[in-house]
Amino acid sequence: MKKQFLSFTLAAGMVFGASWTTTALAATHPAPAHHAASADKQVVNRIEVDKIYKNIEYLSKTPRVAGTESEYKAVQFIKKQFKSYGYKANIEEFNFLSYTDPNRVELSIDGFDAEIKPNHLTYSVNGNPSGEVVYAGLGTKEELEEASVTGKIALIQRGSFTFAEKVLNAAEKGAAGVILYNNADGELNGTLGGANDQFIPSITITKKDGEALLEKLNAGVNLTASLKIEGAHAGEKTSYNVVAMKKATKNVKAKKSDIIYITGHHDSVAGAPGANDDASGTSVTLELARVLKNLPTDTEIRFVTFGAEENGLLGSQHYVGNLSADEIKRTIANFNLDMVGSRDAGDLVILSNDGEMNLVTKLAQASSTRLNGTPTPYGQGGRSDHVSFAEAGIPAALFIHSPSEPWYHTPDDTIDKISKEKLQDVAEIVGTAVYDQAKIEKKNPFPPHGKKVKAPHLAEEKDFK
């Protein structure tokens, strides 16, 4: 899951603003469940939070970066768990272009006493060029020509056009390497946008350091720079989705059933064990597959864990892109679980891609009200796999806690930070919401797929970006 800014709304008319990292959301679940309906109890009584916790513990022993052996081992574990619950689980392979960050990025400059800490540009190539430092303005072709950069290291300021254009312009004029400096305070983290054989080794530095180098050059000081970038790699990799399917109960009258999805992503970012992001969502998905397996439903329920979410929702895009027109038409809901267990994150929220109510948010607000006496707030948010379903016209929403924990996307996203109470809460709300829609002989108060649902007395939603 990637950081973003969000807004939230309660059906009762209260408005809150939050970001993954900055603004807290008021508590919305003040009491434990004691008003659950009989059908809810069939789900709640089957949930075993220790099973969820143990699966998180196994998955978070090591980072599960898409396209690596550790991701493949996680995929095999997930398939094994599905099979132990009685499912025939399938593994879907898909290929994607990936960039591996360098393991070494260094810059040394003769004639400049202060230490400079460089950053890499994503998709920069490996290399160890050295040469005289020359200033080339914004890196236009004309400026580079005038600076005579052939065989030299071009010092270029950020601004006006893309990093890739600047680097390609420098390469065309014969530069050996590029030092890009920021035009605003703070570190410069950027990307060249994709692999290109014409790129030359390029690093970034702060505005302060760049201006200090420029001051030296303007004073007539000769500077010689050596760049070193090692370990970077761009190429094709293979990731995986894991799919398990619960067909509608056999004694239901013959007709093509609706489909509901419960999903999470099993990959993590490099260096992060990903206990919360997103072994938690994967493990709740597994537990709900176990809980719902033998409950009678007139709706098909599919459980999917996606790969390469952290690379840009690639697994879910691949999966949804390969659904037939009939499957998309029959799919009425996607409940997507991402970062649902951190003890130090905020409260549970439900986010649709457009911020509008849909069948998922309606069912989940109804179930959280039955269980806890208060509807879980909903709002707008993307950057997770529900987006792939929403873009196909399927009602979808993300379940997540906000603001996020301090160790989001860090090596400290470990099992000891996981809250069993939060896992239980999410499993109950999602499990009962799904079963409320999928159970046989249900009364469905909600409009069919394709019609918008509006909650009563909604306050105007505010943008906190």
CSV table of C-alpha atoms in Angstrom, one decimal:
chain,number,residue,atom,x,y,z
A,1,MET,CA,0.0,0.0,0.0
A,2,LYS,CA,1.3,3.4,-0.9
A,3,LYS,CA,1.0,6.7,1.0
A,4,GLN,CA,-1.7,9.2,0.1
A,5,PHE,CA,-4.1,11.7,1.5
A,6,LEU,CA,-7.8,10.8,2.1
A,7,SER,CA,-11.1,12.1,3.4
A,8,PHE,CA,-13.7,10.3,5.3
A,9,THR,CA,-17.4,10.5,6.0
A,10,LEU,CA,-19.8,9.0,8.5
A,11,ALA,CA,-23.3,8.1,7.4
A,12,ALA,CA,-24.5,9.9,10.5
A,13,GLY,CA,-23.2,13.2,9.1
A,14,MET,CA,-19.9,13.6,10.8
A,15,VAL,CA,-16.9,14.6,8.7
A,16,PHE,CA,-13.2,13.7,9.4
A,17,GLY,CA,-10.0,14.3,7.5
A,18,ALA,CA,-7.0,12.0,7.6
A,19,SER,CA,-3.8,11.0,6.0
A,20,TRP,CA,-1.9,7.8,6.3
A,21,THR,CA,0.7,9.5,8.4
A,22,THR,CA,-0.5,12.8,9.8
A,23,THR,CA,-4.1,13.3,11.0
A,24,ALA,CA,-5.9,11.0,13.5
A,25,LEU,CA,-9.5,9.9,12.9
A,26,ALA,CA,-12.0,9.8,15.8
A,27,ALA,CA,-12.8,6.4,17.2
A,28,THR,CA,-15.8,4.8,15.6
A,29,HIS,CA,-16.2,1.4,17.4
A,30,PRO,CA,-16.9,2.2,21.1
A,31,ALA,CA,-18.3,-1.1,22.1
A,32,PRO,CA,-17.8,-4.8,21.5
A,33,ALA,CA,-20.4,-6.8,19.6
A,34,HIS,CA,-23.6,-7.9,21.4
A,35,HIS,CA,-26.4,-7.2,18.9
A,36,ALA,CA,-25.2,-9.5,16.1
A,37,ALA,CA,-28.0,-11.2,14.2
A,38,SER,CA,-28.2,-15.0,14.0
A,39,ALA,CA,-26.5,-15.1,10.5
A,40,ASP,CA,-23.7,-12.8,11.8
A,41,LYS,CA,-23.0,-15.2,14.7
A,42,GLN,CA,-22.5,-18.1,12.2
A,43,VAL,CA,-19.5,-16.1,10.9
A,44,VAL,CA,-18.3,-14.4,14.1
A,45,ASN,CA,-18.3,-17.7,16.1
A,46,ARG,CA,-16.1,-19.4,13.4
A,47,ILE,CA,-13.4,-16.8,13.3
A,48,GLU,CA,-10.2,-17.8,15.1
A,49,VAL,CA,-7.9,-14.8,15.3
A,50,ASP,CA,-4.9,-16.9,16.4
A,51,LYS,CA,-5.0,-18.6,12.9
A,52,ILE,CA,-4.8,-15.1,11.3
A,53,TYR,CA,-2.0,-14.1,13.6
A,54,LYS,CA,0.0,-17.3,12.9
A,55,ASN,CA,-0.3,-16.9,9.1
A,56,ILE,CA,1.0,-13.3,9.4
A,57,GLU,CA,3.8,-14.6,11.5
A,58,TYR,CA,4.8,-17.1,8.8
A,59,LEU,CA,4.5,-14.6,5.9
A,60,SER,CA,6.4,-11.8,7.6
A,61,LYS,CA,9.6,-13.8,8.3
A,62,THR,CA,11.2,-12.1,5.3
A,63,PRO,CA,10.3,-9.4,2.7
A,64,ARG,CA,8.2,-10.7,-0.1
A,65,VAL,CA,9.2,-8.5,-3.0
A,66,ALA,CA,7.4,-9.3,-6.2
A,67,GLY,CA,9.4,-11.5,-8.6
A,68,THR,CA,11.7,-12.9,-5.9
A,69,GLU,CA,12.1,-16.4,-4.4
A,70,SER,CA,10.6,-15.2,-1.1
A,71,GLU,CA,7.4,-14.1,-2.9
A,72,TYR,CA,7.2,-17.5,-4.6
A,73,LYS,CA,7.5,-19.3,-1.2
A,74,ALA,CA,4.7,-17.1,0.2
A,75,VAL,CA,2.5,-18.0,-2.8
A,76,GLN,CA,3.1,-21.7,-2.2
A,77,PHE,CA,2.2,-21.3,1.5
A,78,ILE,CA,-1.0,-19.4,0.6
A,79,LYS,CA,-2.0,-22.1,-1.9
A,80,LYS,CA,-1.3,-24.8,0.7
A,81,GLN,CA,-3.6,-23.0,3.3
A,82,PHE,CA,-6.4,-22.7,0.8
A,83,LYS,CA,-6.1,-26.4,0.0
A,84,SER,CA,-6.2,-27.3,3.7
A,85,TYR,CA,-9.6,-25.5,3.9
A,86,GLY,CA,-11.0,-27.6,1.1
A,87,TYR,CA,-10.4,-25.4,-1.9
A,88,LYS,CA,-8.8,-26.1,-5.2
A,89,ALA,CA,-6.4,-23.1,-5.3
A,90,ASN,CA,-4.8,-21.9,-8.5
A,91,ILE,CA,-1.7,-19.9,-9.1
A,92,GLU,CA,-1.7,-17.3,-11.9
A,93,GLU,CA,1.6,-16.2,-13.3
A,94,PHE,CA,2.2,-12.9,-14.9
A,95,ASN,CA,5.3,-11.1,-16.1
A,96,PHE,CA,6.2,-7.5,-15.5
A,97,LEU,CA,9.0,-5.1,-16.0
A,98,SER,CA,10.9,-4.3,-12.8
A,99,TYR,CA,13.7,-2.1,-11.5
A,100,THR,CA,16.0,-3.2,-8.6
A,101,ASP,CA,17.4,-0.3,-6.7
A,102,PRO,CA,21.2,-0.1,-6.6
A,103,ASN,CA,23.0,-1.4,-3.5
A,104,ARG,CA,25.7,1.2,-3.7
A,105,VAL,CA,25.4,4.9,-4.7
A,106,GLU,CA,28.5,7.1,-4.0
A,107,LEU,CA,29.8,10.5,-5.0
A,108,SER,CA,33.2,12.0,-4.2
A,109,ILE,CA,34.4,15.4,-5.4
A,110,ASP,CA,38.0,16.5,-5.4
A,111,GLY,CA,38.2,20.2,-4.6
A,112,PHE,CA,35.1,20.2,-2.4
A,113,ASP,CA,35.6,19.6,1.3
A,114,ALA,CA,32.0,19.0,2.5
A,115,GLU,CA,30.5,15.5,2.4
A,116,ILE,CA,27.6,15.1,0.0
A,117,LYS,CA,25.1,12.3,0.4
A,118,PRO,CA,23.7,11.3,-3.1
A,119,ASN,CA,20.4,9.6,-4.0
A,120,HIS,CA,19.8,7.5,-7.1
A,121,LEU,CA,17.2,8.0,-9.8
A,122,THR,CA,15.0,5.0,-10.4
A,123,TYR,CA,16.1,3.4,-13.7
A,124,SER,CA,19.5,5.0,-13.5
A,125,VAL,CA,22.1,2.6,-14.9
A,126,ASN,CA,25.2,1.2,-13.2
A,127,GLY,CA,28.6,2.8,-13.8
A,128,ASN,CA,31.7,4.5,-12.3
A,129,PRO,CA,32.3,7.6,-14.4
A,130,SER,CA,34.6,10.4,-13.3
A,131,GLY,CA,35.5,13.7,-14.8
A,132,GLU,CA,35.5,17.5,-14.5
A,133,VAL,CA,32.3,19.0,-13.1
A,134,VAL,CA,30.7,21.5,-15.4
A,135,TYR,CA,27.5,23.5,-14.9
A,136,ALA,CA,24.8,23.0,-17.6
A,137,GLY,CA,21.8,24.9,-16.2
A,138,LEU,CA,18.5,23.1,-16.6
A,139,GLY,CA,20.1,20.6,-19.0
A,140,THR,CA,18.7,21.8,-22.3
A,141,LYS,CA,20.6,20.7,-25.4
A,142,GLU,CA,21.8,24.3,-26.0
A,143,GLU,CA,23.1,24.6,-22.4
A,144,LEU,CA,24.9,21.3,-22.6
A,145,GLU,CA,26.4,22.2,-25.9
A,146,GLU,CA,27.7,25.5,-24.6
A,147,ALA,CA,29.1,23.8,-21.4
A,148,SER,CA,31.1,21.4,-23.5
A,149,VAL,CA,30.2,18.4,-21.4
A,150,THR,CA,31.9,15.6,-23.5
A,151,GLY,CA,33.6,13.2,-21.1
A,152,LYS,CA,32.6,15.4,-18.1
A,153,ILE,CA,30.1,15.2,-15.2
A,154,ALA,CA,27.2,17.6,-15.9
A,155,LEU,CA,25.8,19.5,-12.9
A,156,ILE,CA,22.1,20.2,-13.8
A,157,GLN,CA,19.3,21.9,-11.9
A,158,ARG,CA,15.9,20.3,-11.5
A,159,GLY,CA,13.0,22.0,-13.3
A,160,SER,CA,11.1,22.8,-16.5
A,161,PHE,CA,11.1,19.2,-17.9
A,162,THR,CA,11.6,15.6,-16.9
A,163,PHE,CA,14.7,14.0,-15.4
A,164,ALA,CA,14.8,11.6,-18.2
A,165,GLU,CA,15.0,14.4,-20.8
A,166,LYS,CA,17.8,16.0,-18.9
A,167,VAL,CA,19.8,12.8,-18.7
A,168,LEU,CA,19.2,11.9,-22.4
A,169,ASN,CA,20.2,15.4,-23.4
A,170,ALA,CA,23.5,15.0,-21.4
A,171,ALA,CA,24.1,11.6,-22.9
A,172,GLU,CA,23.6,12.9,-26.4
A,173,LYS,CA,26.2,15.6,-25.9
A,174,GLY,CA,28.7,13.1,-24.6
A,175,ALA,CA,28.6,13.6,-20.8
A,176,ALA,CA,30.0,10.8,-18.7
A,177,GLY,CA,27.5,11.2,-15.9
A,178,VAL,CA,24.9,13.6,-14.4
A,179,ILE,CA,24.5,15.2,-11.0
A,180,LEU,CA,21.0,16.6,-10.6
A,181,TYR,CA,20.3,19.0,-7.8
A,182,ASN,CA,17.0,20.0,-6.3
A,183,ASN,CA,15.3,23.3,-6.8
A,184,ALA,CA,13.6,23.1,-3.4
A,185,ASP,CA,14.7,22.2,0.1
A,186,GLY,CA,15.0,18.6,1.0
A,187,GLU,CA,16.3,15.4,-0.7
A,188,LEU,CA,15.5,14.7,-4.3
A,189,ASN,CA,14.0,11.3,-5.0
A,190,GLY,CA,12.9,10.8,-8.6
A,191,THR,CA,12.6,8.5,-11.5
A,192,LEU,CA,13.6,8.3,-15.1
A,193,GLY,CA,10.3,6.7,-15.8
A,194,GLY,CA,11.5,3.5,-17.4
A,195,ALA,CA,14.5,1.6,-18.7
A,196,ASN,CA,16.5,3.1,-21.6
A,197,ASP,CA,19.8,1.9,-23.0
A,198,GLN,CA,20.8,5.5,-23.7
A,199,PHE,CA,20.8,6.6,-20.0
A,200,ILE,CA,24.1,7.4,-18.3
A,201,PRO,CA,24.9,7.1,-14.6
A,202,SER,CA,23.0,9.8,-12.7
A,203,ILE,CA,22.5,10.8,-9.1
A,204,THR,CA,20.6,13.5,-7.2
A,205,ILE,CA,21.7,15.8,-4.4
A,206,THR,CA,20.0,18.5,-2.4
A,207,LYS,CA,19.5,22.2,-3.4
A,208,LYS,CA,22.0,23.2,-0.7
A,209,ASP,CA,24.7,20.9,-2.0
A,210,GLY,CA,24.1,21.8,-5.6
A,211,GLU,CA,24.3,25.5,-5.0
A,212,ALA,CA,27.5,25.0,-3.0
A,213,LEU,CA,29.1,23.2,-5.9
A,214,LEU,CA,27.9,25.9,-8.3
A,215,GLU,CA,29.4,28.6,-6.1
A,216,LYS,CA,32.7,26.9,-6.2
A,217,LEU,CA,32.6,26.6,-10.0
A,218,ASN,CA,31.6,30.3,-10.3
A,219,ALA,CA,34.6,31.1,-8.2
A,220,GLY,CA,36.9,29.3,-10.6
A,221,VAL,CA,37.6,26.2,-8.5
A,222,ASN,CA,38.2,23.1,-10.6
A,223,LEU,CA,36.1,20.2,-9.3
A,224,THR,CA,36.5,16.5,-10.3
A,225,ALA,CA,33.7,14.1,-9.5
A,226,SER,CA,33.6,10.4,-9.3
A,227,LEU,CA,30.2,8.6,-9.3
A,228,LYS,CA,29.6,5.0,-8.4
A,229,ILE,CA,26.3,3.2,-9.0
A,230,GLU,CA,26.2,-0.6,-8.5
A,231,GLY,CA,23.5,-3.3,-8.2
A,232,ALA,CA,20.8,-1.5,-10.2
A,233,HIS,CA,18.9,-3.8,-12.6
A,234,ALA,CA,16.0,-3.4,-14.9
A,235,GLY,CA,14.3,-6.4,-16.6
A,236,GLU,CA,11.3,-8.7,-16.7
A,237,LYS,CA,10.2,-10.7,-13.7
A,238,THR,CA,7.4,-13.1,-12.8
A,239,SER,CA,4.9,-12.6,-10.1
A,240,TYR,CA,1.8,-14.5,-9.0
A,241,ASN,CA,-1.8,-14.3,-8.0
A,242,VAL,CA,-3.4,-17.0,-5.9
A,243,VAL,CA,-7.1,-17.7,-6.5
A,244,ALA,CA,-9.6,-19.9,-4.5
A,245,MET,CA,-13.3,-20.2,-5.4
A,246,LYS,CA,-16.4,-21.1,-3.4
A,247,LYS,CA,-19.2,-21.9,-5.8
A,248,ALA,CA,-22.7,-21.2,-4.9
A,249,THR,CA,-24.3,-24.0,-2.9
A,250,LYS,CA,-25.4,-26.8,-5.2
A,251,ASN,CA,-29.1,-27.0,-4.0
A,252,VAL,CA,-29.7,-23.4,-5.1
A,253,LYS,CA,-31.9,-23.1,-8.2
A,254,ALA,CA,-29.9,-23.2,-11.4
A,255,LYS,CA,-28.9,-19.7,-12.6
A,256,LYS,CA,-25.6,-18.0,-13.0
A,257,SER,CA,-24.8,-16.6,-9.5
A,258,ASP,CA,-23.5,-13.3,-8.5
A,259,ILE,CA,-19.8,-13.1,-7.6
A,260,ILE,CA,-18.2,-11.4,-4.5
A,261,TYR,CA,-14.4,-11.0,-4.1
A,262,ILE,CA,-12.4,-10.8,-0.9
A,263,THR,CA,-8.8,-9.8,-1.7
A,264,GLY,CA,-5.5,-8.7,-0.4
A,265,HIS,CA,-1.9,-8.5,-1.7
A,266,HIS,CA,0.8,-10.8,-0.5
A,267,ASP,CA,3.9,-8.9,-1.8
A,268,SER,CA,5.8,-6.3,0.3
A,269,VAL,CA,8.4,-3.6,-0.4
A,270,ALA,CA,12.1,-4.3,-0.3
A,271,GLY,CA,13.5,-4.4,3.2
A,272,ALA,CA,10.2,-4.6,4.9
A,273,PRO,CA,8.8,-7.9,6.3
A,274,GLY,CA,5.3,-6.5,5.6
A,275,ALA,CA,3.5,-7.9,8.6
A,276,ASN,CA,0.8,-5.3,8.3
A,277,ASP,CA,1.4,-4.4,4.7
A,278,ASP,CA,0.0,-6.7,3.7
A,279,ALA,CA,0.4,-10.1,5.4
A,280,SER,CA,-2.5,-8.9,7.5
A,281,GLY,CA,-4.9,-8.5,4.6
A,282,THR,CA,-3.7,-11.7,3.1
A,283,SER,CA,-4.2,-13.6,6.3
A,284,VAL,CA,-7.7,-12.2,7.0
A,285,THR,CA,-8.6,-13.2,3.4
A,286,LEU,CA,-7.4,-16.8,4.2
A,287,GLU,CA,-9.3,-16.9,7.4
A,288,LEU,CA,-12.6,-15.7,5.8
A,289,ALA,CA,-12.1,-18.4,3.1
A,290,ARG,CA,-11.9,-21.0,5.9
A,291,VAL,CA,-14.9,-19.5,7.8
A,292,LEU,CA,-17.2,-19.2,4.8
A,293,LYS,CA,-16.2,-22.5,3.1
A,294,ASN,CA,-19.1,-24.6,4.5
A,295,LEU,CA,-21.8,-21.9,4.9
A,296,PRO,CA,-24.6,-22.1,2.4
A,297,THR,CA,-24.6,-19.3,-0.1
A,298,ASP,CA,-26.5,-18.5,-3.4
A,299,THR,CA,-23.5,-16.4,-4.4
A,300,GLU,CA,-20.1,-17.4,-5.7
A,301,ILE,CA,-17.3,-16.1,-3.4
A,302,ARG,CA,-13.7,-15.8,-4.8
A,303,PHE,CA,-10.7,-15.2,-2.6
A,304,VAL,CA,-7.6,-13.8,-4.3
A,305,THR,CA,-4.2,-12.7,-3.0
A,306,PHE,CA,-2.4,-10.5,-5.6
A,307,GLY,CA,1.3,-10.1,-6.4
A,308,ALA,CA,3.1,-6.9,-7.4
A,309,GLU,CA,0.7,-4.5,-5.8
A,310,GLU,CA,3.6,-2.5,-4.6
A,311,ASN,CA,4.8,-2.2,-8.2
A,312,GLY,CA,1.6,-0.5,-9.3
A,313,LEU,CA,-1.4,-2.8,-8.7
A,314,LEU,CA,0.0,-5.1,-11.4
A,315,GLY,CA,-1.4,-8.4,-10.1
A,316,SER,CA,-5.0,-7.1,-9.7
A,317,GLN,CA,-4.8,-5.3,-13.1
A,318,HIS,CA,-3.7,-8.6,-14.7
A,319,TYR,CA,-6.5,-10.6,-13.0
A,320,VAL,CA,-9.3,-8.2,-13.6
A,321,GLY,CA,-8.1,-7.6,-17.2
A,322,ASN,CA,-8.5,-11.3,-17.9
A,323,LEU,CA,-12.0,-11.7,-16.5
A,324,SER,CA,-14.7,-12.3,-19.1
A,325,ALA,CA,-17.4,-9.8,-19.8
A,326,ASP,CA,-19.9,-12.2,-18.1
A,327,GLU,CA,-17.7,-12.5,-15.0
A,328,ILE,CA,-17.4,-8.7,-14.7
A,329,LYS,CA,-21.2,-8.3,-15.2
A,330,ARG,CA,-21.9,-10.9,-12.4
A,331,THR,CA,-19.4,-9.4,-10.0
A,332,ILE,CA,-21.3,-7.3,-7.5
A,333,ALA,CA,-18.6,-6.5,-4.9
A,334,ASN,CA,-14.9,-6.5,-4.1
A,335,PHE,CA,-13.9,-6.3,-0.4
A,336,ASN,CA,-10.1,-5.4,-0.5
A,337,LEU,CA,-8.1,-5.8,2.7
A,338,ASP,CA,-4.8,-3.8,3.0
A,339,MET,CA,-3.0,-3.0,6.2
A,340,VAL,CA,-5.7,-4.2,8.6
A,341,GLY,CA,-3.7,-5.2,11.7
A,342,SER,CA,-1.3,-2.6,13.0
A,343,ARG,CA,-1.7,-1.8,16.7
A,344,ASP,CA,-0.3,1.7,16.2
A,345,ALA,CA,-2.4,2.7,13.2
A,346,GLY,CA,-5.6,4.7,13.5
A,347,ASP,CA,-9.2,3.5,13.2
A,348,LEU,CA,-10.8,1.4,10.5
A,349,VAL,CA,-12.1,3.2,7.4
A,350,ILE,CA,-13.7,2.1,4.2
A,351,LEU,CA,-12.4,3.8,1.0
A,352,SER,CA,-14.0,3.7,-2.5
A,353,ASN,CA,-12.0,4.9,-5.5
A,354,ASP,CA,-14.4,7.8,-6.1
A,355,GLY,CA,-15.5,8.4,-2.5
A,356,GLU,CA,-19.1,7.4,-3.3
A,357,MET,CA,-21.1,4.9,-1.4
A,358,ASN,CA,-21.6,1.5,-3.2
A,359,LEU,CA,-22.8,-2.0,-2.3
A,360,VAL,CA,-19.5,-2.8,-0.4
A,361,THR,CA,-19.6,0.3,1.8
A,362,LYS,CA,-23.3,-0.1,2.4
A,363,LEU,CA,-23.0,-3.7,3.4
A,364,ALA,CA,-20.0,-3.0,5.6
A,365,GLN,CA,-21.6,0.0,7.3
A,366,ALA,CA,-24.6,-2.1,8.0
A,367,SER,CA,-22.6,-5.0,9.5
A,368,SER,CA,-20.4,-2.7,11.6
A,369,THR,CA,-23.5,-1.0,13.0
A,370,ARG,CA,-25.0,-4.4,13.9
A,371,LEU,CA,-21.8,-5.6,15.5
A,372,ASN,CA,-20.5,-2.4,17.1
A,373,GLY,CA,-23.3,0.0,17.2
A,374,THR,CA,-21.6,2.5,14.9
A,375,PRO,CA,-21.1,2.6,11.1
A,376,THR,CA,-17.5,2.5,10.0
A,377,PRO,CA,-16.7,5.8,8.2
A,378,TYR,CA,-16.1,5.8,4.5
A,379,GLY,CA,-14.3,8.1,2.1
A,380,GLN,CA,-12.2,8.3,-1.0
A,381,GLY,CA,-8.9,6.5,-1.5
A,382,GLY,CA,-7.0,4.7,-4.2
A,383,ARG,CA,-3.5,3.1,-4.4
A,384,SER,CA,-4.6,-0.5,-3.6
A,385,ASP,CA,-6.1,-3.3,-5.5
A,386,HIS,CA,-9.8,-2.2,-5.2
A,387,VAL,CA,-8.9,0.4,-7.9
A,388,SER,CA,-8.5,-2.4,-10.5
A,389,PHE,CA,-12.1,-3.6,-9.8
A,390,ALA,CA,-13.5,-0.1,-9.6
A,391,GLU,CA,-12.0,0.8,-13.0
A,392,ALA,CA,-13.9,-2.2,-14.5
A,393,GLY,CA,-17.2,-0.9,-13.2
A,394,ILE,CA,-17.3,-3.2,-10.2
A,395,PRO,CA,-18.4,-1.9,-6.7
A,396,ALA,CA,-15.2,-2.1,-4.7
A,397,ALA,CA,-13.8,-0.7,-1.5
A,398,LEU,CA,-10.6,-0.8,0.6
A,399,PHE,CA,-10.6,-1.7,4.3
A,400,ILE,CA,-7.6,0.0,6.1
A,401,HIS,CA,-6.7,1.8,9.3
A,402,SER,CA,-5.8,5.4,9.1
A,403,PRO,CA,-3.5,7.2,9.9
A,404,SER,CA,-0.9,4.5,9.2
A,405,GLU,CA,1.6,3.3,11.7
A,406,PRO,CA,5.0,5.0,11.9
A,407,TRP,CA,6.9,2.0,10.5
A,408,TYR,CA,4.9,1.8,7.3
A,409,HIS,CA,7.2,0.5,4.5
A,410,THR,CA,10.1,0.0,6.9
A,411,PRO,CA,12.0,-2.9,8.4
A,412,ASP,CA,10.0,-2.4,11.6
A,413,ASP,CA,6.7,-3.7,10.0
A,414,THR,CA,7.0,-6.8,12.1
A,415,ILE,CA,4.7,-9.3,13.8
A,416,ASP,CA,5.1,-7.8,17.2
A,417,LYS,CA,3.3,-4.7,16.0
A,418,ILE,CA,0.1,-6.6,15.1
A,419,SER,CA,-3.1,-6.2,17.0
A,420,LYS,CA,-5.3,-9.3,17.3
A,421,GLU,CA,-8.2,-7.0,18.3
A,422,LYS,CA,-8.0,-5.1,15.0
A,423,LEU,CA,-7.7,-8.3,13.0
A,424,GLN,CA,-10.8,-9.7,14.8
A,425,ASP,CA,-12.8,-6.5,14.2
A,426,VAL,CA,-12.0,-6.4,10.4
A,427,ALA,CA,-12.6,-10.1,10.0
A,428,GLU,CA,-16.0,-9.8,11.7
A,429,ILE,CA,-17.1,-6.7,9.8
A,430,VAL,CA,-16.1,-8.0,6.3
A,431,GLY,CA,-17.1,-11.6,7.0
A,432,THR,CA,-20.6,-10.7,8.2
A,433,ALA,CA,-21.1,-8.1,5.4
A,434,VAL,CA,-20.2,-10.7,2.7
A,435,TYR,CA,-22.4,-13.4,4.3
A,436,ASP,CA,-25.3,-11.0,4.7
A,437,GLN,CA,-25.3,-10.5,0.9
A,438,ALA,CA,-24.4,-14.1,-0.1
A,439,LYS,CA,-26.5,-16.2,2.3
A,440,ILE,CA,-29.5,-18.1,0.9
A,441,GLU,CA,-33.0,-16.7,1.3
A,442,LYS,CA,-31.7,-13.2,2.1
A,443,LYS,CA,-33.7,-10.1,1.8
A,444,ASN,CA,-31.6,-7.6,-0.2
A,445,PRO,CA,-32.4,-4.0,0.7
A,446,PHE,CA,-29.7,-2.7,-1.5
A,447,PRO,CA,-30.0,-1.8,-5.2
A,448,PRO,CA,-28.6,-4.2,-7.8
A,449,HIS,CA,-25.1,-3.9,-9.3
A,450,GLY,CA,-24.7,-0.8,-11.4
A,451,LYS,CA,-27.0,1.5,-9.4
A,452,LYS,CA,-25.5,4.1,-7.1
A,453,VAL,CA,-26.3,3.9,-3.4
A,454,LYS,CA,-26.5,7.1,-1.3
A,455,ALA,CA,-26.5,7.1,2.5
A,456,PRO,CA,-29.0,9.4,4.2
A,457,HIS,CA,-27.9,12.7,5.7
A,458,LEU,CA,-24.4,12.7,4.3
A,459,ALA,CA,-22.4,15.7,5.2
A,460,GLU,CA,-20.4,17.4,2.4
A,461,GLU,CA,-17.1,15.6,1.9
A,462,LYS,CA,-14.0,17.7,2.3
A,463,ASP,CA,-10.7,17.5,0.5
A,464,PHE,CA,-7.7,17.4,2.8
A,465,LYS,CA,-5.0,17.1,0.2
